[in-house]
Amino acid sequence: MLLAAPAGQAAAQDFPVRSITLVVPYPAGGSADILARAIGQKLGEKLGQPVVVENKGGAGTAIGAHFAAQAPADGYTLLLGTVSSHAINPAINKVGYDPIRDFALVAPVASTPFVLVTPPGSPFHTLADVIAAAQKQPGTLDYASAGPGTSNHLAGEMLANAAGIRLVHVPYRGSAPALVDVMAGHVPLMFDLQTTSVPHIREGKLRALAVTSLQRSALLPDVPTVAESGMPGFEVSAWFAVFVPAKVPAPVLQRLRGAMAAIMKSDDMEQKLRQIGAAPDLRSPDEFAAYLEAEVAKYTGVVKAAGLTSR
């Protein structure tokens, strides 16, 4: 054992000596995939070894996250985790991993808020209009989402709880078809990712009522937050962070953290994030770890209140 420890430390100091896999728990082509490929390219340059992006979508991110959690704890398998993989899905389903215990955080990457949108011909011009309508006729106001248990579904549940109103959830198989129906006026409301909603807002195909970040969005500076519209503390963000399996050797984790810190301070990474409507997350690993625990607790409460758990 005494001989094995120095050998293990030496191996960690030499890290990496081969290619690294960055698991994305979503199919190719989406925001997470685009972000992962940008990170992979920069991380490969920093570490001197290729970083291969591997898409493992399915089961609401559980397939990819479970795969990464079970991988050898040697630093050669990374996960681009999200609010879905680490806070929402584990609160609803038996995912086969613990989002806190089974992972070590390398670095937070970015976050993007949701925007409460309505068709341009809608009678709603503010969040107060929506709440007043829901109070006047409880259980008659619909909102669309990308499907049961998704973050935009839970954003609606959180709003209903905070405002003391009843909203009717209309689930779709993905955000794209849901947004099409909102723009067509078939459903009056949706919490959509800023990434996809801003172009439609600018073209006049959607009206923005409120954003779900605690501060106003730089892309929508004239749109108030939900928090400043009478719901103090209300926040829902789609965040991204890089994780490794728990028990990765400390020298390997520090090497990865150092490389990611340098990448996140680069101008090209900031530009790439801005292009997809995301803001860089420059919190320290300790700060983000505390935030992650709060997110897990928050969504566990939301899921329980909404009766969504299947665990």
PDB file of C-alpha atoms in Angstrom:
ATOM      1  CA  MET A   1       0.000   0.000   0.000  1.00  0.00           C
ATOM      2  CA  LEU A   2       2.861   2.365   0.818  1.00  0.00           C
ATOM      3  CA  LEU A   3       4.379   1.707  -2.606  1.00  0.00           C
ATOM      4  CA  ALA A   4       1.051   2.058  -4.391  1.00  0.00           C
ATOM      5  CA  ALA A   5       0.310   5.538  -3.017  1.00  0.00           C
ATOM      6  CA  PRO A   6       3.353   7.286  -4.556  1.00  0.00           C
ATOM      7  CA  ALA A   7       2.702   5.475  -7.843  1.00  0.00           C
ATOM      8  CA  GLY A   8      -0.884   6.742  -7.849  1.00  0.00           C
ATOM      9  CA  GLN A   9       0.276  10.270  -7.089  1.00  0.00           C
ATOM     10  CA  ALA A  10       2.797  10.136  -9.921  1.00  0.00           C
ATOM     11  CA  ALA A  11       0.104   8.949 -12.344  1.00  0.00           C
ATOM     12  CA  ALA A  12      -2.116  11.831 -11.245  1.00  0.00           C
ATOM     13  CA  GLN A  13       0.706  14.330 -11.757  1.00  0.00           C
ATOM     14  CA  ASP A  14       1.206  13.039 -15.317  1.00  0.00           C
ATOM     15  CA  PHE A  15      -2.492  13.464 -16.095  1.00  0.00           C
ATOM     16  CA  PRO A  16      -3.644  13.382 -18.836  1.00  0.00           C
ATOM     17  CA  VAL A  17      -1.775  10.854 -20.961  1.00  0.00           C
ATOM     18  CA  ARG A  18      -4.660   9.987 -23.298  1.00  0.00           C
ATOM     19  CA  SER A  19      -7.905  11.385 -24.639  1.00  0.00           C
ATOM     20  CA  ILE A  20     -10.684  12.512 -22.301  1.00  0.00           C
ATOM     21  CA  THR A  21     -14.411  11.921 -22.816  1.00  0.00           C
ATOM     22  CA  LEU A  22     -16.900  14.709 -22.111  1.00  0.00           C
ATOM     23  CA  VAL A  23     -20.360  13.176 -21.738  1.00  0.00           C
ATOM     24  CA  VAL A  24     -23.347  15.293 -22.746  1.00  0.00           C
ATOM     25  CA  PRO A  25     -26.660  13.877 -21.430  1.00  0.00           C
ATOM     26  CA  TYR A  26     -28.566  15.267 -24.440  1.00  0.00           C
ATOM     27  CA  PRO A  27     -28.722  14.467 -28.167  1.00  0.00           C
ATOM     28  CA  ALA A  28     -26.413  16.330 -30.535  1.00  0.00           C
ATOM     29  CA  GLY A  29     -27.370  19.759 -31.795  1.00  0.00           C
ATOM     30  CA  GLY A  30     -28.814  21.495 -28.751  1.00  0.00           C
ATOM     31  CA  SER A  31     -27.380  24.242 -26.553  1.00  0.00           C
ATOM     32  CA  ALA A  32     -25.668  21.753 -24.214  1.00  0.00           C
ATOM     33  CA  ASP A  33     -24.007  20.001 -27.152  1.00  0.00           C
ATOM     34  CA  ILE A  34     -22.803  23.284 -28.697  1.00  0.00           C
ATOM     35  CA  LEU A  35     -21.432  24.383 -25.342  1.00  0.00           C
ATOM     36  CA  ALA A  36     -19.726  21.023 -24.701  1.00  0.00           C
ATOM     37  CA  ARG A  37     -17.929  21.127 -28.043  1.00  0.00           C
ATOM     38  CA  ALA A  38     -16.629  24.624 -27.347  1.00  0.00           C
ATOM     39  CA  ILE A  39     -15.413  23.504 -23.895  1.00  0.00           C
ATOM     40  CA  GLY A  40     -13.928  20.304 -25.298  1.00  0.00           C
ATOM     41  CA  GLN A  41     -11.870  22.128 -27.897  1.00  0.00           C
ATOM     42  CA  LYS A  42     -10.456  24.629 -25.398  1.00  0.00           C
ATOM     43  CA  LEU A  43      -9.897  22.012 -22.687  1.00  0.00           C
ATOM     44  CA  GLY A  44      -8.029  19.786 -25.139  1.00  0.00           C
ATOM     45  CA  GLU A  45      -5.740  22.673 -26.040  1.00  0.00           C
ATOM     46  CA  LYS A  46      -5.040  23.399 -22.363  1.00  0.00           C
ATOM     47  CA  LEU A  47      -4.413  19.781 -21.361  1.00  0.00           C
ATOM     48  CA  GLY A  48      -2.538  18.670 -24.486  1.00  0.00           C
ATOM     49  CA  GLN A  49      -4.879  15.731 -25.143  1.00  0.00           C
ATOM     50  CA  PRO A  50      -8.041  15.527 -27.273  1.00  0.00           C
ATOM     51  CA  VAL A  51     -11.396  15.866 -25.515  1.00  0.00           C
ATOM     52  CA  VAL A  52     -14.052  13.788 -27.248  1.00  0.00           C
ATOM     53  CA  VAL A  53     -17.695  14.804 -26.803  1.00  0.00           C
ATOM     54  CA  GLU A  54     -19.995  11.804 -26.383  1.00  0.00           C
ATOM     55  CA  ASN A  55     -23.760  12.381 -26.541  1.00  0.00           C
ATOM     56  CA  LYS A  56     -25.736  10.058 -24.278  1.00  0.00           C
ATOM     57  CA  GLY A  57     -29.252  11.466 -24.261  1.00  0.00           C
ATOM     58  CA  GLY A  58     -32.371   9.874 -22.871  1.00  0.00           C
ATOM     59  CA  ALA A  59     -34.426   9.462 -19.690  1.00  0.00           C
ATOM     60  CA  GLY A  60     -34.385  13.185 -19.030  1.00  0.00           C
ATOM     61  CA  THR A  61     -30.539  13.264 -18.775  1.00  0.00           C
ATOM     62  CA  ALA A  62     -30.391  10.213 -16.473  1.00  0.00           C
ATOM     63  CA  ILE A  63     -28.697   7.900 -18.998  1.00  0.00           C
ATOM     64  CA  GLY A  64     -25.705  10.154 -19.581  1.00  0.00           C
ATOM     65  CA  ALA A  65     -25.381  11.250 -15.967  1.00  0.00           C
ATOM     66  CA  HIS A  66     -25.595   7.681 -14.667  1.00  0.00           C
ATOM     67  CA  PHE A  67     -22.954   6.581 -17.168  1.00  0.00           C
ATOM     68  CA  ALA A  68     -20.586   9.324 -15.984  1.00  0.00           C
ATOM     69  CA  ALA A  69     -21.249   8.590 -12.308  1.00  0.00           C
ATOM     70  CA  GLN A  70     -20.285   4.942 -12.821  1.00  0.00           C
ATOM     71  CA  ALA A  71     -17.135   5.675 -14.856  1.00  0.00           C
ATOM     72  CA  PRO A  72     -13.681   5.094 -13.327  1.00  0.00           C
ATOM     73  CA  ALA A  73     -12.696   7.959 -11.033  1.00  0.00           C
ATOM     74  CA  ASP A  74      -9.534   8.783 -12.977  1.00  0.00           C
ATOM     75  CA  GLY A  75     -10.437  12.106 -14.588  1.00  0.00           C
ATOM     76  CA  TYR A  76     -10.828  10.700 -18.091  1.00  0.00           C
ATOM     77  CA  THR A  77     -14.617  10.912 -18.036  1.00  0.00           C
ATOM     78  CA  LEU A  78     -16.274  14.291 -17.538  1.00  0.00           C
ATOM     79  CA  LEU A  79     -19.954  15.213 -17.515  1.00  0.00           C
ATOM     80  CA  LEU A  80     -21.574  18.423 -18.659  1.00  0.00           C
ATOM     81  CA  GLY A  81     -24.197  18.436 -15.936  1.00  0.00           C
ATOM     82  CA  THR A  82     -27.261  20.677 -15.895  1.00  0.00           C
ATOM     83  CA  VAL A  83     -30.109  21.711 -13.642  1.00  0.00           C
ATOM     84  CA  SER A  84     -32.044  18.765 -15.098  1.00  0.00           C
ATOM     85  CA  SER A  85     -29.405  16.102 -14.439  1.00  0.00           C
ATOM     86  CA  HIS A  86     -28.498  17.310 -10.961  1.00  0.00           C
ATOM     87  CA  ALA A  87     -31.607  18.910  -9.463  1.00  0.00           C
ATOM     88  CA  ILE A  88     -34.838  18.216 -11.325  1.00  0.00           C
ATOM     89  CA  ASN A  89     -34.619  14.651 -12.648  1.00  0.00           C
ATOM     90  CA  PRO A  90     -33.264  13.145  -9.396  1.00  0.00           C
ATOM     91  CA  ALA A  91     -36.134  14.808  -7.512  1.00  0.00           C
ATOM     92  CA  ILE A  92     -38.718  13.157  -9.760  1.00  0.00           C
ATOM     93  CA  ASN A  93     -37.290   9.792 -10.828  1.00  0.00           C
ATOM     94  CA  LYS A  94     -35.086   6.964  -9.624  1.00  0.00           C
ATOM     95  CA  VAL A  95     -32.025   7.896 -11.645  1.00  0.00           C
ATOM     96  CA  GLY A  96     -29.491   5.497 -10.134  1.00  0.00           C
ATOM     97  CA  TYR A  97     -27.102   8.172  -8.871  1.00  0.00           C
ATOM     98  CA  ASP A  98     -26.913  10.823  -6.188  1.00  0.00           C
ATOM     99  CA  PRO A  99     -26.279  14.277  -7.693  1.00  0.00           C
ATOM    100  CA  ILE A 100     -24.206  15.400  -4.700  1.00  0.00           C
ATOM    101  CA  ARG A 101     -22.515  12.261  -3.407  1.00  0.00           C
ATOM    102  CA  ASP A 102     -21.586  10.633  -6.728  1.00  0.00           C
ATOM    103  CA  PHE A 103     -19.919  13.612  -8.418  1.00  0.00           C
ATOM    104  CA  ALA A 104     -17.128  16.094  -7.806  1.00  0.00           C
ATOM    105  CA  LEU A 105     -17.515  19.544  -9.294  1.00  0.00           C
ATOM    106  CA  VAL A 106     -14.826  20.716 -11.686  1.00  0.00           C
ATOM    107  CA  ALA A 107     -16.278  24.111 -12.568  1.00  0.00           C
ATOM    108  CA  PRO A 108     -19.520  25.945 -13.211  1.00  0.00           C
ATOM    109  CA  VAL A 109     -19.770  27.068 -16.834  1.00  0.00           C
ATOM    110  CA  ALA A 110     -22.813  29.147 -17.627  1.00  0.00           C
ATOM    111  CA  SER A 111     -26.451  29.834 -16.955  1.00  0.00           C
ATOM    112  CA  THR A 112     -29.323  31.175 -18.996  1.00  0.00           C
ATOM    113  CA  PRO A 113     -32.681  32.329 -17.654  1.00  0.00           C
ATOM    114  CA  PHE A 114     -36.154  31.583 -18.911  1.00  0.00           C
ATOM    115  CA  VAL A 115     -38.492  34.206 -20.278  1.00  0.00           C
ATOM    116  CA  LEU A 116     -42.239  34.178 -19.680  1.00  0.00           C
ATOM    117  CA  VAL A 117     -43.586  34.774 -23.186  1.00  0.00           C
ATOM    118  CA  THR A 118     -47.012  35.233 -24.704  1.00  0.00           C
ATOM    119  CA  PRO A 119     -48.247  35.729 -28.303  1.00  0.00           C
ATOM    120  CA  PRO A 120     -48.144  39.324 -29.580  1.00  0.00           C
ATOM    121  CA  GLY A 121     -51.952  39.437 -29.741  1.00  0.00           C
ATOM    122  CA  SER A 122     -52.345  38.291 -26.132  1.00  0.00           C
ATOM    123  CA  PRO A 123     -54.149  40.497 -23.598  1.00  0.00           C
ATOM    124  CA  PHE A 124     -51.200  40.042 -21.217  1.00  0.00           C
ATOM    125  CA  HIS A 125     -48.628  42.834 -21.087  1.00  0.00           C
ATOM    126  CA  THR A 126     -47.214  42.209 -17.605  1.00  0.00           C
ATOM    127  CA  LEU A 127     -46.872  39.391 -15.119  1.00  0.00           C
ATOM    128  CA  ALA A 128     -49.486  41.166 -13.015  1.00  0.00           C
ATOM    129  CA  ASP A 129     -51.958  40.756 -15.909  1.00  0.00           C
ATOM    130  CA  VAL A 130     -51.343  36.999 -15.906  1.00  0.00           C
ATOM    131  CA  ILE A 131     -51.811  36.682 -12.150  1.00  0.00           C
ATOM    132  CA  ALA A 132     -54.981  38.779 -12.214  1.00  0.00           C
ATOM    133  CA  ALA A 133     -56.470  36.607 -14.982  1.00  0.00           C
ATOM    134  CA  ALA A 134     -55.619  33.424 -13.112  1.00  0.00           C
ATOM    135  CA  GLN A 135     -57.166  34.766  -9.930  1.00  0.00           C
ATOM    136  CA  LYS A 136     -60.329  35.792 -11.750  1.00  0.00           C
ATOM    137  CA  GLN A 137     -60.837  32.380 -13.372  1.00  0.00           C
ATOM    138  CA  PRO A 138     -58.821  29.763 -11.452  1.00  0.00           C
ATOM    139  CA  GLY A 139     -57.668  26.705 -13.395  1.00  0.00           C
ATOM    140  CA  THR A 140     -58.440  28.085 -16.854  1.00  0.00           C
ATOM    141  CA  LEU A 141     -55.099  29.635 -17.863  1.00  0.00           C
ATOM    142  CA  ASP A 142     -52.797  27.294 -19.826  1.00  0.00           C
ATOM    143  CA  TYR A 143     -49.033  27.312 -20.136  1.00  0.00           C
ATOM    144  CA  ALA A 144     -46.885  25.157 -22.422  1.00  0.00           C
ATOM    145  CA  SER A 145     -43.692  23.278 -21.575  1.00  0.00           C
ATOM    146  CA  ALA A 146     -41.178  20.913 -23.158  1.00  0.00           C
ATOM    147  CA  GLY A 147     -42.729  18.039 -21.206  1.00  0.00           C
ATOM    148  CA  PRO A 148     -43.547  16.842 -17.681  1.00  0.00           C
ATOM    149  CA  GLY A 149     -40.762  17.486 -15.205  1.00  0.00           C
ATOM    150  CA  THR A 150     -38.784  19.823 -17.451  1.00  0.00           C
ATOM    151  CA  SER A 151     -37.389  23.050 -16.065  1.00  0.00           C
ATOM    152  CA  ASN A 152     -39.910  25.216 -17.907  1.00  0.00           C
ATOM    153  CA  HIS A 153     -42.708  23.041 -16.532  1.00  0.00           C
ATOM    154  CA  LEU A 154     -41.402  23.522 -13.007  1.00  0.00           C
ATOM    155  CA  ALA A 155     -40.992  27.263 -13.593  1.00  0.00           C
ATOM    156  CA  GLY A 156     -44.758  27.379 -14.115  1.00  0.00           C
ATOM    157  CA  GLU A 157     -45.349  25.347 -10.956  1.00  0.00           C
ATOM    158  CA  MET A 158     -43.086  27.668  -8.996  1.00  0.00           C
ATOM    159  CA  LEU A 159     -44.928  30.731 -10.274  1.00  0.00           C
ATOM    160  CA  ALA A 160     -48.282  29.199  -9.397  1.00  0.00           C
ATOM    161  CA  ASN A 161     -47.078  28.388  -5.877  1.00  0.00           C
ATOM    162  CA  ALA A 162     -45.502  31.805  -5.330  1.00  0.00           C
ATOM    163  CA  ALA A 163     -48.524  33.722  -6.608  1.00  0.00           C
ATOM    164  CA  GLY A 164     -51.137  31.439  -5.056  1.00  0.00           C
ATOM    165  CA  ILE A 165     -52.808  30.748  -8.415  1.00  0.00           C
ATOM    166  CA  ARG A 166     -53.751  27.694 -10.463  1.00  0.00           C
ATOM    167  CA  LEU A 167     -52.274  27.256 -13.932  1.00  0.00           C
ATOM    168  CA  VAL A 168     -52.985  24.409 -16.360  1.00  0.00           C
ATOM    169  CA  HIS A 169     -49.878  22.632 -17.637  1.00  0.00           C
ATOM    170  CA  VAL A 170     -49.888  21.711 -21.345  1.00  0.00           C
ATOM    171  CA  PRO A 171     -46.898  19.400 -22.002  1.00  0.00           C
ATOM    172  CA  TYR A 172     -45.271  18.961 -25.425  1.00  0.00           C
ATOM    173  CA  ARG A 173     -42.536  16.688 -26.716  1.00  0.00           C
ATOM    174  CA  GLY A 174     -39.867  19.340 -26.628  1.00  0.00           C
ATOM    175  CA  SER A 175     -39.580  23.101 -26.468  1.00  0.00           C
ATOM    176  CA  ALA A 176     -39.708  23.683 -30.229  1.00  0.00           C
ATOM    177  CA  PRO A 177     -43.268  22.420 -30.847  1.00  0.00           C
ATOM    178  CA  ALA A 178     -44.458  24.094 -27.653  1.00  0.00           C
ATOM    179  CA  LEU A 179     -43.069  27.441 -28.740  1.00  0.00           C
ATOM    180  CA  VAL A 180     -44.625  27.095 -32.200  1.00  0.00           C
ATOM    181  CA  ASP A 181     -48.059  26.688 -30.618  1.00  0.00           C
ATOM    182  CA  VAL A 182     -47.482  29.663 -28.319  1.00  0.00           C
ATOM    183  CA  MET A 183     -46.501  31.869 -31.254  1.00  0.00           C
ATOM    184  CA  ALA A 184     -49.596  30.651 -33.103  1.00  0.00           C
ATOM    185  CA  GLY A 185     -51.774  31.632 -30.157  1.00  0.00           C
ATOM    186  CA  HIS A 186     -52.912  28.093 -29.318  1.00  0.00           C
ATOM    187  CA  VAL A 187     -51.433  28.337 -25.795  1.00  0.00           C
ATOM    188  CA  PRO A 188     -51.180  31.740 -24.112  1.00  0.00           C
ATOM    189  CA  LEU A 189     -48.038  31.317 -21.999  1.00  0.00           C
ATOM    190  CA  MET A 190     -44.689  29.569 -21.793  1.00  0.00           C
ATOM    191  CA  PHE A 191     -41.467  29.853 -19.842  1.00  0.00           C
ATOM    192  CA  ASP A 192     -38.960  29.461 -22.678  1.00  0.00           C
ATOM    193  CA  LEU A 193     -35.172  29.572 -22.580  1.00  0.00           C
ATOM    194  CA  GLN A 194     -33.789  32.987 -23.392  1.00  0.00           C
ATOM    195  CA  THR A 195     -31.538  31.258 -25.951  1.00  0.00           C
ATOM    196  CA  THR A 196     -34.448  30.377 -28.213  1.00  0.00           C
ATOM    197  CA  SER A 197     -36.990  33.034 -27.310  1.00  0.00           C
ATOM    198  CA  VAL A 198     -34.972  36.229 -27.847  1.00  0.00           C
ATOM    199  CA  PRO A 199     -34.865  36.001 -31.680  1.00  0.00           C
ATOM    200  CA  HIS A 200     -38.664  35.585 -31.786  1.00  0.00           C
ATOM    201  CA  ILE A 201     -39.150  38.450 -29.323  1.00  0.00           C
ATOM    202  CA  ARG A 202     -37.004  40.717 -31.482  1.00  0.00           C
ATOM    203  CA  GLU A 203     -38.989  39.737 -34.575  1.00  0.00           C
ATOM    204  CA  GLY A 204     -42.269  40.549 -32.839  1.00  0.00           C
ATOM    205  CA  LYS A 205     -43.485  36.943 -32.850  1.00  0.00           C
ATOM    206  CA  LEU A 206     -43.544  36.812 -29.040  1.00  0.00           C
ATOM    207  CA  ARG A 207     -44.029  39.314 -26.234  1.00  0.00           C
ATOM    208  CA  ALA A 208     -41.764  39.019 -23.192  1.00  0.00           C
ATOM    209  CA  LEU A 209     -43.430  39.525 -19.815  1.00  0.00           C
ATOM    210  CA  ALA A 210     -40.673  38.664 -17.340  1.00  0.00           C
ATOM    211  CA  VAL A 211     -37.320  36.911 -17.051  1.00  0.00           C
ATOM    212  CA  THR A 212     -36.551  34.344 -14.371  1.00  0.00           C
ATOM    213  CA  SER A 213     -33.046  35.477 -13.372  1.00  0.00           C
ATOM    214  CA  LEU A 214     -32.558  37.582 -10.247  1.00  0.00           C
ATOM    215  CA  GLN A 215     -31.097  40.406 -12.357  1.00  0.00           C
ATOM    216  CA  ARG A 216     -32.401  41.688 -15.665  1.00  0.00           C
ATOM    217  CA  SER A 217     -30.993  40.052 -18.771  1.00  0.00           C
ATOM    218  CA  ALA A 218     -28.455  41.962 -20.858  1.00  0.00           C
ATOM    219  CA  LEU A 219     -30.298  40.672 -23.933  1.00  0.00           C
ATOM    220  CA  LEU A 220     -33.675  41.948 -22.658  1.00  0.00           C
ATOM    221  CA  PRO A 221     -32.802  44.955 -20.492  1.00  0.00           C
ATOM    222  CA  ASP A 222     -36.320  46.420 -20.681  1.00  0.00           C
ATOM    223  CA  VAL A 223     -38.018  43.240 -19.460  1.00  0.00           C
ATOM    224  CA  PRO A 224     -38.493  43.041 -15.667  1.00  0.00           C
ATOM    225  CA  THR A 225     -37.585  39.979 -13.641  1.00  0.00           C
ATOM    226  CA  VAL A 226     -40.237  37.840 -11.973  1.00  0.00           C
ATOM    227  CA  ALA A 227     -38.580  38.748  -8.662  1.00  0.00           C
ATOM    228  CA  GLU A 228     -39.055  42.485  -9.187  1.00  0.00           C
ATOM    229  CA  SER A 229     -42.592  41.886 -10.452  1.00  0.00           C
ATOM    230  CA  GLY A 230     -43.787  40.921  -6.990  1.00  0.00           C
ATOM    231  CA  MET A 231     -42.165  37.490  -6.399  1.00  0.00           C
ATOM    232  CA  PRO A 232     -39.005  38.238  -4.353  1.00  0.00           C
ATOM    233  CA  GLY A 233     -36.326  35.559  -4.644  1.00  0.00           C
ATOM    234  CA  PHE A 234     -37.936  33.844  -7.638  1.00  0.00           C
ATOM    235  CA  GLU A 235     -35.195  32.352  -9.822  1.00  0.00           C
ATOM    236  CA  VAL A 236     -35.152  29.598 -12.425  1.00  0.00           C
ATOM    237  CA  SER A 237     -32.080  29.184 -14.597  1.00  0.00           C
ATOM    238  CA  ALA A 238     -30.848  26.495 -16.945  1.00  0.00           C
ATOM    239  CA  TRP A 239     -27.280  26.117 -15.722  1.00  0.00           C
ATOM    240  CA  PHE A 240     -24.351  24.068 -16.966  1.00  0.00           C
ATOM    241  CA  ALA A 241     -21.334  22.775 -15.018  1.00  0.00           C
ATOM    242  CA  VAL A 242     -18.558  20.245 -15.554  1.00  0.00           C
ATOM    243  CA  PHE A 243     -18.384  17.294 -13.156  1.00  0.00           C
ATOM    244  CA  VAL A 244     -16.257  14.176 -12.694  1.00  0.00           C
ATOM    245  CA  PRO A 245     -17.079  11.000 -10.796  1.00  0.00           C
ATOM    246  CA  ALA A 246     -16.542  11.270  -7.057  1.00  0.00           C
ATOM    247  CA  LYS A 247     -13.166  10.196  -5.622  1.00  0.00           C
ATOM    248  CA  VAL A 248     -11.117  11.468  -8.553  1.00  0.00           C
ATOM    249  CA  PRO A 249      -7.578  12.009  -7.151  1.00  0.00           C
ATOM    250  CA  ALA A 250      -7.083  15.526  -5.814  1.00  0.00           C
ATOM    251  CA  PRO A 251      -4.149  16.362  -8.161  1.00  0.00           C
ATOM    252  CA  VAL A 252      -6.257  15.359 -11.187  1.00  0.00           C
ATOM    253  CA  LEU A 253      -9.227  17.395  -9.989  1.00  0.00           C
ATOM    254  CA  GLN A 254      -7.001  20.422  -9.411  1.00  0.00           C
ATOM    255  CA  ARG A 255      -5.476  20.051 -12.881  1.00  0.00           C
ATOM    256  CA  LEU A 256      -8.931  20.013 -14.438  1.00  0.00           C
ATOM    257  CA  ARG A 257     -10.101  22.930 -12.302  1.00  0.00           C
ATOM    258  CA  GLY A 258      -7.077  25.000 -13.263  1.00  0.00           C
ATOM    259  CA  ALA A 259      -7.622  24.342 -16.960  1.00  0.00           C
ATOM    260  CA  MET A 260     -11.322  25.178 -16.738  1.00  0.00           C
ATOM    261  CA  ALA A 261     -10.629  28.379 -14.782  1.00  0.00           C
ATOM    262  CA  ALA A 262      -8.301  29.569 -17.546  1.00  0.00           C
ATOM    263  CA  ILE A 263     -10.836  28.666 -20.234  1.00  0.00           C
ATOM    264  CA  MET A 264     -13.680  30.486 -18.497  1.00  0.00           C
ATOM    265  CA  LYS A 265     -11.620  33.694 -18.331  1.00  0.00           C
ATOM    266  CA  SER A 266     -10.903  33.660 -22.074  1.00  0.00           C
ATOM    267  CA  ASP A 267     -12.585  36.108 -24.417  1.00  0.00           C
ATOM    268  CA  ASP A 268     -13.492  33.419 -26.965  1.00  0.00           C
ATOM    269  CA  MET A 269     -15.396  31.360 -24.393  1.00  0.00           C
ATOM    270  CA  GLU A 270     -17.307  34.403 -23.225  1.00  0.00           C
ATOM    271  CA  GLN A 271     -18.158  35.209 -26.846  1.00  0.00           C
ATOM    272  CA  LYS A 272     -19.340  31.620 -27.479  1.00  0.00           C
ATOM    273  CA  LEU A 273     -21.570  31.759 -24.401  1.00  0.00           C
ATOM    274  CA  ARG A 274     -23.043  35.100 -25.433  1.00  0.00           C
ATOM    275  CA  GLN A 275     -23.810  33.665 -28.878  1.00  0.00           C
ATOM    276  CA  ILE A 276     -26.090  31.036 -27.344  1.00  0.00           C
ATOM    277  CA  GLY A 277     -27.661  33.530 -24.929  1.00  0.00           C
ATOM    278  CA  ALA A 278     -25.831  32.301 -21.833  1.00  0.00           C
ATOM    279  CA  ALA A 279     -23.855  34.203 -19.206  1.00  0.00           C
ATOM    280  CA  PRO A 280     -20.489  32.903 -17.931  1.00  0.00           C
ATOM    281  CA  ASP A 281     -20.641  31.533 -14.396  1.00  0.00           C
ATOM    282  CA  LEU A 282     -17.435  32.604 -12.658  1.00  0.00           C
ATOM    283  CA  ARG A 283     -18.287  31.392  -9.167  1.00  0.00           C
ATOM    284  CA  SER A 284     -15.685  29.309  -7.353  1.00  0.00           C
ATOM    285  CA  PRO A 285     -16.238  25.547  -7.025  1.00  0.00           C
ATOM    286  CA  ASP A 286     -17.127  26.014  -3.341  1.00  0.00           C
ATOM    287  CA  GLU A 287     -19.645  28.752  -4.113  1.00  0.00           C
ATOM    288  CA  PHE A 288     -21.273  26.685  -6.827  1.00  0.00           C
ATOM    289  CA  ALA A 289     -21.333  23.562  -4.645  1.00  0.00           C
ATOM    290  CA  ALA A 290     -23.399  25.492  -2.087  1.00  0.00           C
ATOM    291  CA  TYR A 291     -25.676  26.743  -4.872  1.00  0.00           C
ATOM    292  CA  LEU A 292     -26.101  23.179  -6.161  1.00  0.00           C
ATOM    293  CA  GLU A 293     -27.241  21.954  -2.750  1.00  0.00           C
ATOM    294  CA  ALA A 294     -29.769  24.806  -2.635  1.00  0.00           C
ATOM    295  CA  GLU A 295     -31.014  23.919  -6.131  1.00  0.00           C
ATOM    296  CA  VAL A 296     -31.487  20.266  -5.170  1.00  0.00           C
ATOM    297  CA  ALA A 297     -33.476  21.293  -2.091  1.00  0.00           C
ATOM    298  CA  LYS A 298     -35.529  23.848  -4.042  1.00  0.00           C
ATOM    299  CA  TYR A 299     -36.594  21.490  -6.811  1.00  0.00           C
ATOM    300  CA  THR A 300     -37.241  18.641  -4.401  1.00  0.00           C
ATOM    301  CA  GLY A 301     -39.757  20.922  -2.703  1.00  0.00           C
ATOM    302  CA  VAL A 302     -41.310  22.074  -5.982  1.00  0.00           C
ATOM    303  CA  VAL A 303     -41.674  18.516  -7.261  1.00  0.00           C
ATOM    304  CA  LYS A 304     -43.248  17.346  -3.994  1.00  0.00           C
ATOM    305  CA  ALA A 305     -45.695  20.274  -3.921  1.00  0.00           C
ATOM    306  CA  ALA A 306     -46.714  19.589  -7.519  1.00  0.00           C
ATOM    307  CA  GLY A 307     -47.130  15.835  -6.897  1.00  0.00           C
ATOM    308  CA  LEU A 308     -44.715  14.952  -9.704  1.00  0.00           C
ATOM    309  CA  THR A 309     -42.450  12.459  -7.988  1.00  0.00           C
ATOM    310  CA  SER A 310     -42.426   8.863  -9.219  1.00  0.00           C
ATOM    311  CA  ARG A 311     -39.804   7.734  -6.712  1.00  0.00           C
TER     312      ARG A 311
END
